[in-house]
Amino acid sequence: MSAYDDLIGGSLKLKSKGAGIKKKKSKKSKKEAKESRRHSGDEAEVTKFAEEDTGTASASSTSTVPTRTKAEARFEEIQRKRKMEKIDKLASKSHRQRVAELNDYLESLSQHYDIPKALAIKHPSPL
């Protein structure tokens, strides 16, 4: 008996169905597309009127039931405040002032392409 008797031959199979194969989408005719849009518009109007009728009753019931916890409400309030502070900070400076500050910052940086003096020392030549 050989060590290779228990092996299964053949190509590897992927677990999912047709992982590499994409089916072509069927194209609708223009007539069918227009009809489906028209029907979806009618359904949207019906649901809109239904929501208006029940909107007053559902609005009062949702106001009594809190949807967020106290911690979530506090977190969102803090996020809103931080966002407003950031907007105020950005709005306080003009574009020209921000560009000038960036240029000052870049001038203060050392130039990355300069060769440090430690590497510029010549090594003694071998005899």
Backbone as a ProteinNet text record, in pm:
[ID]
protein_1_A
[PRIMARY]
MSAYDDLIGGSLKLKSKGAGIKKKKSKKSKKEAKESRRHSGDEAEVTKFAEEDTGTASASSTSTVPTRTKAEARFEEIQRKRKMEKIDKLASKSHRQRVAELNDYLESLSQHYDIPKALAIKHPSPL
[TERTIARY]
82.3	0	87.3	50.5	127.7	76.3	157	117.1	17.2	5.6	-81.8	-216.3	-245.8	-370.7	-493.1	-479.9	-594.1	-626.2	-547.6	-569.5	-683.2	-755.3	-864.3	-813.2	-833.2	-784.5	-887.9	-848.3	-941.1	-913.9	-989.9	-969.4	-1037.8	-994.1	-1053	-1189.2	-1281.3	-1415.5	-1434.7	-1497	-1528.4	-1656.1	-1665.6	-1782.3	-1906.9	-1892.9	-2010	-2049.4	-2176.2	-2225.1	-2175.9	-2115.3	-2077.5	-2003.9	-1901.1	-1829.9	-1765.3	-1715.1	-1648.2	-1735.4	-1856.3	-1943.7	-2052.7	-2066.9	-2171.9	-2275.4	-2400.9	-2507.2	-2533.6	-2571.2	-2606.4	-2744.4	-2760.3	-2889.4	-2980.2	-3104.9	-3199.4	-3240.8	-3250.1	-3284.3	-3434.7	-3493.7	-3635.8	-3655.5	-3767.7	-3797.1	-3837.5	-3832.5	-3864.7	-4009.2	-4095.8	-4237.7	-4259.3	-4194.2	-4207.9	-4149.8	-4039.3	-3976.6	-4067.5	-4132.8	-4224.5	-4342.6	-4397.2	-4511.8	-4474.2	-4357.6	-4316.5	-4293.2	-4238.1	-4219.5	-4353	-4447.3	-4578.3	-4649.6	-4638.9	-4703.4	-4637.3	-4505.7	-4436.9	-4472	-4495	-4536.3	-4673.7	-4766.8	-4901.4	-4894.8	-4811.3	-4798.5	-4737.5	-4644	-4581.4	-4682.8	-4772.5	-4875.2	-4972.3	-5009.4	-5102.3	-5039.9	-4912.8	-4847.6	-4828.1	-4806.5	-4790.1	-4918	-5033.7	-5161.1	-5190.8	-5153.8	-5178	-5093.8	-4971.1	-4885.4	-4937.8	-4994.8	-5049.2	-5168.3	-5250.9	-5367.4	-5325	-5228.1	-5184.2	-5067.4	-5016.2	-4898.5	-4922	-5039.1	-5065.4	-5072.6	-5128.9	-5139.7	-5003.6	-4925.6	-4796.6	-4695.8	-4707.5	-4614.2	-4629.8	-4752.5	-4772.7	-4725	-4738.6	-4694.9	-4542.9	-4475.7	-4330.3	-4264	-4332.3	-4271.2	-4265	-4353.9	-4352	-4247.8	-4214	-4116.9	-3981.2	-3882.3	-3750.2	-3679.6	-3620.7	-3550.4	-3401.6	-3351.2	-3209.3	-3192.8	-3081.6	-3051.5	-2994.5	-2982.4	-2926.9	-2783.2	-2708.1	-2568.1	-2557.1	-2644.9	-2642.2	-2675.9	-2776.4	-2815.3	-2702.3	-2637.6	-2526.8	-2409.9	-2380.7	-2272.4	-2298.8	-2421.2	-2454.2	-2447.7	-2487.6	-2481	-2335.4	-2247.8	-2105.3	-2045.6	-2082.1	-2032.3	-2077.1	-2202.4	-2255.8	-2180.5	-2152.4	-2078.8	-1937.6	-1870.1	-1733.9	-1731.3	-1830.7	-1838	-1856.9	-1943.1	-1965.5	-1838.8	-1765.7	-1640.8	-1538.5	-1531.3	-1436.8	-1472.7	-1601.6	-1647	-1615.5	-1639.9	-1609.9	-1460.6	-1378.7	-1233.8	-1187.2	-1241.4	-1203.3	-1256.7	-1373.9	-1434.5	-1368.9	-1298.3	-1238.1	-1117.9	-1052.8	-935.2	-969.7	-908.1	-927.1	-831.8	-852.3	-766.7	-623	-608.3	-474.9	-399.7	-469.7	-406.6	-365.6	-451.8	-418	-298.4	-289.7	-175.8	-48.5	-56.1	61.5	109.8	16.9	55.5	119.9	66.1	123.6	264.2	284.4	417.5	517	474.5	562.3	600.5	503.2	529.1	627.6	607.5	695.7	836.7	849.9	982.6	1057.1	984.6	1049.9	1097.9	1044.8	1087	1224.4	1299.5	1427.8	1400.9	1489.3	1468.8	1512.4	1423.2	1449	1554.1	1580.6	1674.3	1817.1	1841.2	1977.4	2054.1	2181	2265	2321.3	2298.6	2354.8	2507.4	2568.7	2714.3	2780.6	2715.5	2775.2	2796.7	2711.4	2726.2	2822.4	2854.1	2940.3	3087.8	3123.4	3264.2	3324.1	3442.6	3507.9	3576.7	3562.8	3629.5	3772.6	3865.6	4004.7	4013.8	4091.4	4104.9	4194.5	4162.4	4246.1	4379.7	4479.8	4613.8	4624.5
-118.1	0	125.2	216.7	338.3	446.3	544.6	655.5	746.8	736.8	825.5	761.1	643.6	575.8	648.2	719.6	783.4	922	971.8	1105.7	1108	1218.5	1237.5	1326.1	1284.5	1359.9	1458.5	1540.2	1634.2	1776.2	1867.7	2009.2	2045	2152.8	2198.9	2260.4	2239.1	2294.3	2404.1	2512.5	2620.2	2585.8	2629.7	2596.4	2669.9	2795.5	2872.7	2840	2856.7	2830.2	2938.7	2900.3	2993.5	3116	3098.4	3212	3297.1	3233.9	3310.2	3338	3285.7	3299.8	3400.7	3500.4	3599.7	3580.1	3579	3565.6	3700.4	3696.1	3819.4	3862.6	3991.3	4043.9	4051.5	4014.3	4023.3	4168.6	4210.8	4349.4	4361.2	4461	4486.8	4575.6	4557.2	4645.3	4781.6	4882.2	5018.1	5028.2	4952.5	4955.2	4902.6	4791.3	4732.7	4825.6	4891.2	4981.9	5099.9	5154.9	5267.1	5224.9	5107.1	5058.7	5035.1	4978.6	4952.5	5083.2	5184.9	5314.6	5379.2	5366.2	5426.4	5358.6	5225.6	5153.6	5185	5196.7	5227.9	5367.9	5460.5	5596	5596.6	5515.1	5505.5	5450	5348.8	5288.3	5387.6	5469.2	5567.8	5671.5	5712.9	5810.5	5751.9	5626.1	5560.8	5551.3	5510.3	5499.7	5636.8	5738.5	5875	5921.3	5898	5937.5	5855.3	5729.1	5644.4	5692	5734.2	5783.5	5914.6	5999.3	6125.9	6102.1	6003.5	5973.1	5918.8	5828.6	5766.9	5840.8	5942.4	6015.4	6083.6	6139.6	6210.1	6113	5996.7	5898.2	5836.8	5807.5	5744	5843.3	5970.3	6070.3	6085	6081	6095.2	5971.4	5853.8	5731.8	5720.6	5770.5	5760.5	5861.8	5971.5	6071.7	6023.7	5935	5885.4	5776.5	5704.3	5596.6	5650.9	5652.2	5703.2	5604	5654.7	5567.8	5560	5656.2	5657.5	5656.5	5602.7	5606.1	5743	5769	5897.5	5913.8	5804.2	5809.4	5839.4	5779.4	5805.8	5951.2	6004.1	6143.6	6238.1	6209.4	6292.5	6285.6	6164.3	6146.4	6227.3	6219.8	6294.1	6444.6	6489.7	6632.4	6680	6601	6636	6637	6537.6	6533.7	6656.9	6697.3	6814.7	6940.2	6952.5	7069.3	7073.3	6957.8	6952.5	6988.4	6940.7	6971.4	7121	7183.3	7327.4	7405.7	7362.1	7428.9	7418.7	7301.7	7282.2	7371.6	7381.8	7467.7	7613.3	7655.7	7794	7822.9	7725.4	7742.9	7757.4	7674.7	7682.9	7809.4	7853.7	7971.4	8100.5	8095.6	8217.6	8264.5	8172.9	8208.5	8206.3	8299.2	8300.4	8198.8	8172.1	8077.9	8128.6	8257.9	8317.3	8297.8	8313.7	8295.1	8149.3	8056.7	7915	7876.9	7930.2	7901.6	7959.5	8079	8141.4	8058.4	8008.8	7924.4	7795	7735.4	7612.3	7637.6	7747.5	7780.5	7801.9	7870.3	7889.9	7756.3	7666.7	7534.8	7457.1	7460.2	7386	7443.2	7574.6	7635.7	7594.7	7571.1	7534.3	7389.6	7306.8	7166.8	7155.9	7053.6	7030	6965.4	6989	6936	6790.7	6703.8	6560.6	6514.7	6593.9	6550.4	6597.3	6672.8	6712.6	6591.6	6582.2	6473.3	6514.1	6434.5	6468.3	6466.3	6547.3	6558.7	6429.9	6351	6226.5	6129.7	6132.6	6043.1	6098.5	6226.9	6288.6	6269.2	6209.6	6188.3	6083.9	6115.7	6022.3	5913.3	5794.2	5681.2	5672.8	5631.2	5618.4	5511	5540.9	5445.3	5329.4	5209.8	5093.6	5097.5	5040.1	5039.4	4947.9
0	0	0	-83.1	-99.3	-4.9	22.6	109.7	40.4	-90.4	-166.2	-202.2	-147.3	-180.2	-124.9	-12.8	52.3	-4.1	-94.8	-147.4	-248.3	-249.4	-343.9	-456.3	-578.3	-692.5	-743.2	-834.3	-894.6	-850.6	-909.3	-877.3	-746.3	-685.9	-561	-587.9	-496.6	-510.1	-406.4	-447.2	-354.2	-279.8	-155.2	-74.8	-121	-159.5	-197.7	-341.1	-369.5	-504.2	-599.2	-704.6	-809.9	-761.4	-680.1	-623.5	-732.1	-835.8	-939.1	-1059.9	-1060.6	-1176.5	-1145.4	-1230.5	-1212.5	-1322	-1281.6	-1379.6	-1443.8	-1568.9	-1637.6	-1591.8	-1569	-1528.1	-1649.8	-1627.7	-1738	-1755.6	-1877.5	-1906.2	-1924.4	-1859.9	-1875.9	-1997.6	-2059.6	-2171.5	-2117.2	-2200.7	-2157.6	-2112.7	-2176.4	-2142.5	-2000.2	-1967.5	-1833.5	-1727.3	-1758.5	-1662.6	-1632	-1735.7	-1714	-1628.4	-1655.8	-1578.5	-1433.2	-1409.4	-1271.5	-1195.9	-1264.1	-1198.9	-1167.1	-1258.1	-1237.9	-1120.4	-1112	-1002.4	-869.1	-867.6	-742.3	-695.3	-787.7	-751.3	-688.2	-740.8	-683.1	-541.5	-520.7	-387.9	-289.9	-336.7	-248.9	-203.7	-294.4	-257.1	-156.2	-173.6	-80.8	57.5	65	195.2	257.6	174.8	226.8	295	229.4	289	413.9	414.1	530.4	648.4	621.8	729.5	786.2	700.7	749.5	841.3	807	890.3	1026.1	1028.5	1153.1	1215.1	1150.1	1198.6	1330.9	1352.7	1478	1593.8	1572.6	1679.8	1710.3	1606.8	1629.4	1686.8	1653.9	1705.7	1856.2	1906.1	2049.9	2124.2	2063.2	2130.7	2130.6	2027.1	2022.6	2114.2	2144	2230.2	2374.7	2415	2552.2	2570.6	2463.9	2473	2431.3	2522.5	2484.8	2392.6	2287.4	2193.3	2224.5	2300.1	2333.8	2484.6	2529.2	2671.8	2706.9	2836.1	2880.4	2832.3	2838.4	2796	2646.6	2565.9	2422.1	2392	2462	2440.3	2480.3	2593.1	2639.8	2541.2	2491.8	2395	2268.5	2216.4	2095.1	2117.8	2236	2267.7	2270.7	2332	2338.3	2197.5	2115.7	1978	1900.2	1919.6	1850.8	1893.8	2025.3	2075.2	2017.7	2016.2	1963	1814.5	1742.1	1599.8	1577.9	1658.4	1646.4	1681.3	1785.6	1822.6	1709.4	1646.6	1537.2	1418.7	1390.1	1280.1	1310.3	1435.4	1473.3	1461.9	1501.8	1495.7	1350.5	1261.9	1121.1	1055.6	1097.4	1036.1	1083.5	1196.2	1249.8	1167.4	1094.4	1015.6	867.5	796.2	651.4	588.4	462.8	391.2	387.3	369.4	362.9	494.9	608	738.5	759.3	717.6	733.5	647.7	525.9	438.6	498.2	555	616.9	735.6	817.3	931.2	884	779	725.4	673.1	603.8	552.6	665.9	772.8	888.4	950.4	960.5	1018.6	932.1	801	711.2	710.4	725.7	731.5	857.4	965.9	1091.3	1091.1	1002.8	996.6	932.9	975.7	910.6	775.6	684.4	550.1	547.2	504.6	510.8	409.8	308.5	205.9	233.4	341.2	376.6	428.4	391.6	439.7	575.1	677.8	809	803.9	889	887.5	932.3	1014.9	1062.2	946	847.4	733.6	629.2	636.9	537.2	567.9	681.8	718.4	624.5	571.2	480	560.7	510.2	574.6	521.6	608.1	560.1	451.4	351.7	241.5	283.8	242.2	278.8	203.8	262.9	203.3	90
[MASK]
+++++++++++++++++++++++++++++++++++++++++++++++++++++++++++++++++++++++++++++++++++++++++++++++++++++++++++++++++++++++++++++++

